[in-house]
Amino acid sequence: MTQKPLCPKINFNTYLLSFLLLVLMGALAGCKSITGIVADGEGEWDTLALEEEDFWMEEQLLPYQAAATRSMDLIHMDLELGFDWKSQRVIGKAKLRLTPYFYPQKIIVLDAQDFELGRVARVQKGQLETLAYRYDEQELQVYLPEELAPGDTVELEINYVSFPERNSGEGSAAITDTKGLYFIDPLDTIPGKPTMLWTQGETQHSSKWFPTIDRPNERLTHDIWLTVPDSMVSISNGRLIQQESLGNGIRRDYWKMDLPHAPYLVAIAVGDFAKVSASHGDLPLGYFVEKGFEKGAAKVFASTPEMIAYFEKRLGVPFPWQKYDQIVVRDFVSGAMENTTASIFMEELLLDEREALDSEWDYIIAHELFHQWFGDLVTAESWSNLTLNEAFANYSEYLWNEKRYGQDQADLKLVVEKEGYFAEADAEPKELIRFNYADAEDLFDAHSYNKGGLVLHMLRRELGDAAFFKGLNLYLTQHAFQAVEAHDLRLAMERVSGRDLNWFFNQWFFAKGHPELVVEVDYSQPENLLVKFSQVQTMYETPIFQLPVTLSWYEGGIRKTKTVRVTEAEQEVALENGNPISLLFVNEGQELLMKGGQVLSNAQYLQQFRESQLGVARYEALDSLAAREAHAELTEILPLAIKDSFAAVRERGLSLLQGDSEWKELLPGLEAEVYRLVEEDAENKVRSSALEVLTGWNPTAYKGAMMRLARDPSYLVAGAALMGLALLEDSKVELSWVETFEGESNFRIAVALAEYYITNQVPGKGPWFEKTLAKLRGEGLYYFMGYYGTYFLEVGVEAKGAAIANLFAVLKFSTKDYLRLGAFQALLGFAAEEGVLAKLEEASAEESSEELQSYYAYYLEMLKEEN
Ligand SMILES: [Zn+2]
């Protein structure tokens, strides 16, 4: 599963609504910009021992969560489902074939949440025999007339109606609800929203729609029959075997899954989807999206066949299942979910063909795809071991970056993952594999994901590529269709490499924290540097780590490296480098999961930027100098940064130039170079960033270029051009020219138009604002709402009432936290209007997210003080 970003993904030098964004960042802890890799090595060392003790105490109080005991083994399910769209009920008949796992059994315990049960019977030679049972709305205990011996099977038939809406409530940050099955706009009452249903089983929510043993260490095969309207498409696991018309516009689809997988991976989706077909060899691929988005889907998911080929090659294990479908749905409760052969994605992946030019969704596509091996083929035996699913899926994003975009991009990705992990670990370090927790949903955090992926990278570095990937191959083939725990991975790696790895798994998987390293380099003998390492992490719970630290330097442009194995709290090595060195790099590629390092001066960062062949090191140098506001050094490297071979460095450089026209005076030729990037850079992100720099410096001079670029195929570029034009103070563009863009549905165009209409006080645009608000979704809607509020507050005041009502509708009904926040923000502007404050307080009281609640409370309090 990929978590939904807590905040919309932001291009950090975007022109868009930085105010709202900052507020959002502040409100939702954990939303981080991807810019900060300042490593100045100071502060941060001393964590309070007292706090650690508190965590320790707290953890002891949490219950120990064992892997589920396997009393019965569920072998196969036949499931017939019909849907009552009106009352959002599922009408089901399940036949379950079970056998005792080891010991004889007389009672069968099944998970079945919020069902109304009909007959529960045993099928004996074609006859039904009603059985006694006890049911408490959560668990169904079925009493067999006689004890079932190991090796014997029993077939149960259970008729039921399930109610996904009952007792639904807040899930976690990763999975925001627990209904299991979701009816979306079931009676087609919401304009512009398609009617559909889809499921989300992880963690234990499949038993909201079929009776099962809802545990990750269970595995079953199944046949599913779905009765659906003829106008709709159904998708499920395995293969579609048959479609049978039942008359009256009703059809029955038969899906067969003949390879065993865990109940939480069972999934269905039903809706008016269009299918884009593709293939990888004999493997059929399907991309399911709302009609009208087929061409966009073909682009968004275009890398899928190549990704499968690459992962197959690295793992030496063919894609394990019958087909692979990817389905984009509305109102998904997470980012995406790796249901076996049928991954489901959030609607942010719904792009039209032109938007798909700048699609950045490869990471989530890789993540769910890699889960088909790690998670689906081999499955974490309990949620305590969740990282055995998520570490791999997370690391696949690195692998794909490395393959597709190169080492620099992959390295930077690792830095971003590290920052995410540190943000969480600084507040509360936890074991990667932890058996004491209150709620399984708590495991979906930056430890299981980010740290897990980083630790796999440590393991790869420790063993080398050949052993690491051969170890993965052994792990997958040995444990195919089985539940696994961390020791299975360790044993596979040990077997392949011939090395003991207990120490590695102990320090990374079973202990808390990470190394914090102080590195002092003595340059007094430049031909033999003395390097002193000190591990300064608090030793209360965090171990002394064994860590291979790469030291590197350059001799006449040639990179030299030496790896030092740091194993002690204090350790000193002589480099014996021979030729004199003026700067030694420690962990130059940033690949180690650790904090600290060598404290560098501004001059040394300047040298790092000039010398390093690693993009991530140049990025770090630039970023650190920017954080220190090292003006002299920046003056030297900014002209180089915007010409750097690594696009992220060019972008970071441009972001530093933005809004500061002093650079243009200081650095002759710089402006021409920035303009060259606008026209020639291979990356649309860089082109739009460069354009933003110029429109900030000298807008009128680029009016002609902007009018041409407003028609650029890339919305990133076109949006930046239009925004530049909207902000022109003299030599304004004609209203009639601006209006030719009103038919566009991309938010970047929409916010630029909105900006023009607001700054120029254009009356009569209320209907366009209304239409655009209704059309936009996701992050686009979030950005637009601020403009929308401002327009009706300042220009289209006559329609203020309706606008307020529309914003309240988003605040009340949106399933996304950040959209409710956006609506709240926009409504704050109307606080002086009659009744608005009272309604905001009402909405605040009904808000389900605690973070938003406290945020709302803060602002409402401030407003009350003002009034
Ligand atoms: Zn995942």
PDB file of C-alpha atoms and ligand atoms in Angstrom, residues 1-3 202 336-338 364 367-368 371 374 386 389-394 397 444 449, ligand 1:
ATOM      1  CA  MET A   1       0.000   0.000   0.000  1.00  0.00           C
ATOM      2  CA  THR A   2       1.159   3.504  -0.660  1.00  0.00           C
ATOM      3  CA  GLN A   3       0.003   6.128   1.749  1.00  0.00           C
ATOM      4  CA  GLU A 202      -5.756  -4.142   4.401  1.00  0.00           C
ATOM      5  CA  ALA A 336      -2.914   2.949  -3.595  1.00  0.00           C
ATOM      6  CA  MET A 337      -3.296  -0.727  -2.665  1.00  0.00           C
ATOM      7  CA  GLU A 338      -1.529  -3.776  -4.043  1.00  0.00           C
ATOM      8  CA  ILE A 364       3.501   4.683  -6.847  1.00  0.00           C
ATOM      9  CA  HIS A 367       5.530   0.474  -5.367  1.00  0.00           C
ATOM     10  CA  GLU A 368       2.279  -1.463  -5.931  1.00  0.00           C
ATOM     11  CA  HIS A 371       4.254  -5.678  -3.823  1.00  0.00           C
ATOM     12  CA  PHE A 374       6.792  -8.753  -1.787  1.00  0.00           C
ATOM     13  CA  LEU A 386       4.714  -5.254   7.993  1.00  0.00           C
ATOM     14  CA  ASN A 389       5.935  -5.917   2.664  1.00  0.00           C
ATOM     15  CA  GLU A 390       6.515  -2.176   2.771  1.00  0.00           C
ATOM     16  CA  ALA A 391      10.322  -1.960   2.914  1.00  0.00           C
ATOM     17  CA  PHE A 392      10.513  -3.744  -0.421  1.00  0.00           C
ATOM     18  CA  ALA A 393       7.741  -1.737  -2.051  1.00  0.00           C
ATOM     19  CA  ASN A 394       9.404   1.438  -0.827  1.00  0.00           C
ATOM     20  CA  GLU A 397      10.903   3.217  -5.964  1.00  0.00           C
ATOM     21  CA  PHE A 444       1.891   2.052   8.509  1.00  0.00           C
ATOM     22  CA  TYR A 449       8.151   2.269   4.850  1.00  0.00           C
TER      23      TYR A 449
HETATM   24 ZN    ZN B   1       2.885  -0.484   0.102  1.00  0.00          ZN
END
